[in-house]
PDB file of C-alpha atoms in Angstrom:
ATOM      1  CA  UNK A 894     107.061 -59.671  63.884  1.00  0.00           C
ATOM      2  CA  UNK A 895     110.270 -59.442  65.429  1.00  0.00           C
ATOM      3  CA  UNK A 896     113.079 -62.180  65.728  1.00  0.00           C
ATOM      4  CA  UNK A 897     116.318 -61.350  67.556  1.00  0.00           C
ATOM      5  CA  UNK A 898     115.683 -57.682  67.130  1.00  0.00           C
ATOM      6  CA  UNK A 899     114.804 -57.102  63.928  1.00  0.00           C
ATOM      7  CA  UNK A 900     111.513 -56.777  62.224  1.00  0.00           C
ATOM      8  CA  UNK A 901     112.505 -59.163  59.452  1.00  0.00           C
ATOM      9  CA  UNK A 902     109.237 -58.569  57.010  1.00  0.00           C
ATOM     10  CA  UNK A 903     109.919 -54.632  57.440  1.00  0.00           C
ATOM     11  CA  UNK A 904     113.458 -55.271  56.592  1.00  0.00           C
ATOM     12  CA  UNK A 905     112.667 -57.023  53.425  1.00  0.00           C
ATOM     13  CA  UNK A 906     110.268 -54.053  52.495  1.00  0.00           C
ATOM     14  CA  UNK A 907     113.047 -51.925  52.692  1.00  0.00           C
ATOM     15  CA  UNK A 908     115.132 -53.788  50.772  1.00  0.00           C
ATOM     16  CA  UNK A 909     112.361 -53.982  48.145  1.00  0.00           C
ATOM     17  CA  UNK A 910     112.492 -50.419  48.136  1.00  0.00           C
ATOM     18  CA  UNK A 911     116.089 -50.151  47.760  1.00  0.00           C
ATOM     19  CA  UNK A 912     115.545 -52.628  44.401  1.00  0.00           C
ATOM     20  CA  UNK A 913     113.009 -49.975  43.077  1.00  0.00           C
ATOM     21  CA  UNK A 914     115.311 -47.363  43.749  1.00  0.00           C
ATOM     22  CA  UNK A 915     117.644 -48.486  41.827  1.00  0.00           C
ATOM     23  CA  UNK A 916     116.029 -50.135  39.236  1.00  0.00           C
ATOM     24  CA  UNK A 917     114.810 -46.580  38.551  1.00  0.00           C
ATOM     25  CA  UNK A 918     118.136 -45.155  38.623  1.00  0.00           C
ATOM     26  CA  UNK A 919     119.425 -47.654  36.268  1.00  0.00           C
ATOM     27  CA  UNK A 920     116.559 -47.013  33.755  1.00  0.00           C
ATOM     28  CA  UNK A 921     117.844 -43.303  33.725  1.00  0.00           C
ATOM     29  CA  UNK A 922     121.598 -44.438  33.402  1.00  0.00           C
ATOM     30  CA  UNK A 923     120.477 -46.472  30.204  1.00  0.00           C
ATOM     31  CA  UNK A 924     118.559 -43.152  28.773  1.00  0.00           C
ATOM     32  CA  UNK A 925     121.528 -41.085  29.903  1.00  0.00           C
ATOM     33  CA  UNK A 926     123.774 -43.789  28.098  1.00  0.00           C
ATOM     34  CA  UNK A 927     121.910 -44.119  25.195  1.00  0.00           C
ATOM     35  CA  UNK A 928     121.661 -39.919  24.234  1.00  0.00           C
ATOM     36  CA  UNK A 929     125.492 -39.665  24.797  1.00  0.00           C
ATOM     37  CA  UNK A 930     126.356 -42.791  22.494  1.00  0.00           C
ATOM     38  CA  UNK A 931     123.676 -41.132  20.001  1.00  0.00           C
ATOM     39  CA  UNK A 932     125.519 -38.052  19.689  1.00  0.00           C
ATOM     40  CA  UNK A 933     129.296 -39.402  19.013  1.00  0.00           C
ATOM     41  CA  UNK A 934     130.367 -40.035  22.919  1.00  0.00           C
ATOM     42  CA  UNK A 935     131.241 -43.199  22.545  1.00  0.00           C
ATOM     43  CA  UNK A 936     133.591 -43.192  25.802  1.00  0.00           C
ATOM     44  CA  UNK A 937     131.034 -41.684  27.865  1.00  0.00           C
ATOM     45  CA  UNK A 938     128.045 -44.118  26.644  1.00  0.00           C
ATOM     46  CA  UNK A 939     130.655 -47.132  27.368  1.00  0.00           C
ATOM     47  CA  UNK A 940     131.115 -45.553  31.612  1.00  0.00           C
ATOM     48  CA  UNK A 941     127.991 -45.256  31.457  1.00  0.00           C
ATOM     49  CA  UNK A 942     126.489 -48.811  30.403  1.00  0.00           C
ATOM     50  CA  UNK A 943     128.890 -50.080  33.331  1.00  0.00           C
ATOM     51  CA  UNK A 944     127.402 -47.713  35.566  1.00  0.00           C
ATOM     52  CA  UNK A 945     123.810 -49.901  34.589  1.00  0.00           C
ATOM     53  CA  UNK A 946     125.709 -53.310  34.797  1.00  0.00           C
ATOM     54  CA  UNK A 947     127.186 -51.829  38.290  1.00  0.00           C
ATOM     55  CA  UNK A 948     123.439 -51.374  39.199  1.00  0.00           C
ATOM     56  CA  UNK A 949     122.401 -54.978  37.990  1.00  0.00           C
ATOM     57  CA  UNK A 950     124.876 -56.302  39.997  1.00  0.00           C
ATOM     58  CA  UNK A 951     123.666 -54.450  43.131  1.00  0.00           C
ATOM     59  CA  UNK A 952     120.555 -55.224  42.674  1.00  0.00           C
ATOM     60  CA  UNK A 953     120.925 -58.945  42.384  1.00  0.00           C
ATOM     61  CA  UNK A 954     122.686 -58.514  45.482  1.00  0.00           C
ATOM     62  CA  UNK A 955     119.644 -56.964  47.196  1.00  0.00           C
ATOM     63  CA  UNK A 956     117.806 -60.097  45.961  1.00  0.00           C
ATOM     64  CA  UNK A 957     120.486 -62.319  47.900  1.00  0.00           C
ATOM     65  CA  UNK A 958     120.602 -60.181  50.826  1.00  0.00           C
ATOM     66  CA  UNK A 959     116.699 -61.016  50.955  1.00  0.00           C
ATOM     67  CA  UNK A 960     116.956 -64.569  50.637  1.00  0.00           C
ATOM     68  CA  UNK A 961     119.660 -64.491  53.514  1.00  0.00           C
ATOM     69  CA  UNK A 962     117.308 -62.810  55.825  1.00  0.00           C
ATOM     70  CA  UNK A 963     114.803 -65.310  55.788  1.00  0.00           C
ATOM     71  CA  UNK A 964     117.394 -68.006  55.609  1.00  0.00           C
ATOM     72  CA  UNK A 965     119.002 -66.345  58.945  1.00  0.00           C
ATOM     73  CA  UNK A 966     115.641 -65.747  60.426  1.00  0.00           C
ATOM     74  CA  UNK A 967     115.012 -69.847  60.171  1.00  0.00           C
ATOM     75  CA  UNK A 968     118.198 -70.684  61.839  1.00  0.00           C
ATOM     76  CA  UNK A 969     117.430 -67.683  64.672  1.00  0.00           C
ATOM     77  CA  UNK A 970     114.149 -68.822  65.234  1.00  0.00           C
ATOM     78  CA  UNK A 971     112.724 -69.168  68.584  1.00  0.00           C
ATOM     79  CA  UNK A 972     113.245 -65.771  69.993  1.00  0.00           C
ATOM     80  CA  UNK A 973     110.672 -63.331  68.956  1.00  0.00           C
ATOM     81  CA  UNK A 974     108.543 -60.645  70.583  1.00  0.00           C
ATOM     82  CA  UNK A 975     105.108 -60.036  69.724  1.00  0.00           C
ATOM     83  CA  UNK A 976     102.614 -57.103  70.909  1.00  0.00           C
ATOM     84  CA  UNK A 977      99.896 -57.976  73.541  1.00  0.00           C
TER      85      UNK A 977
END
């Protein structure tokens, strides 16, 4: 359904697939972090893990930015265009 121009439950699909996107990316950071710190690059392994905590941060954020939507959809409610 649509409400005020946006297709609200597609939008949160997307930003579920954003999450999985970078959940995956941040499982390869953590390998990637992990193989450097294992062979003596301690500097690189320490970018790296806040590369991952950069990721868990963004992520969370994708979780608020979903909550928000449906929060904003509530208050916008009233408008919405549906197919005949």
């Amino acid at each position: 359904m649509c409400a005020n121009g946006v297709n609200t439950e597609q939008y949160k699909q997307m930003i579920d697939y954003m999450d999985d996107t970078l959940a995956v990316n941040r499982r390869w950071i953590h390998k990637m972090a992990h193989t450097v710190e294992d062979n003596g690059y301690a500097k690189t392994s320490e970018v790296m893990h806040q590369v991952q905590a950069l990721l868990d941060d963004a992520r969370a954020l994708l979780a608020d930015a979903k909550d928000a939507i449906e929060d904003d959809d509530e208050k916008l409610g009233g408008v919405t265009v549906s197919l005949v």
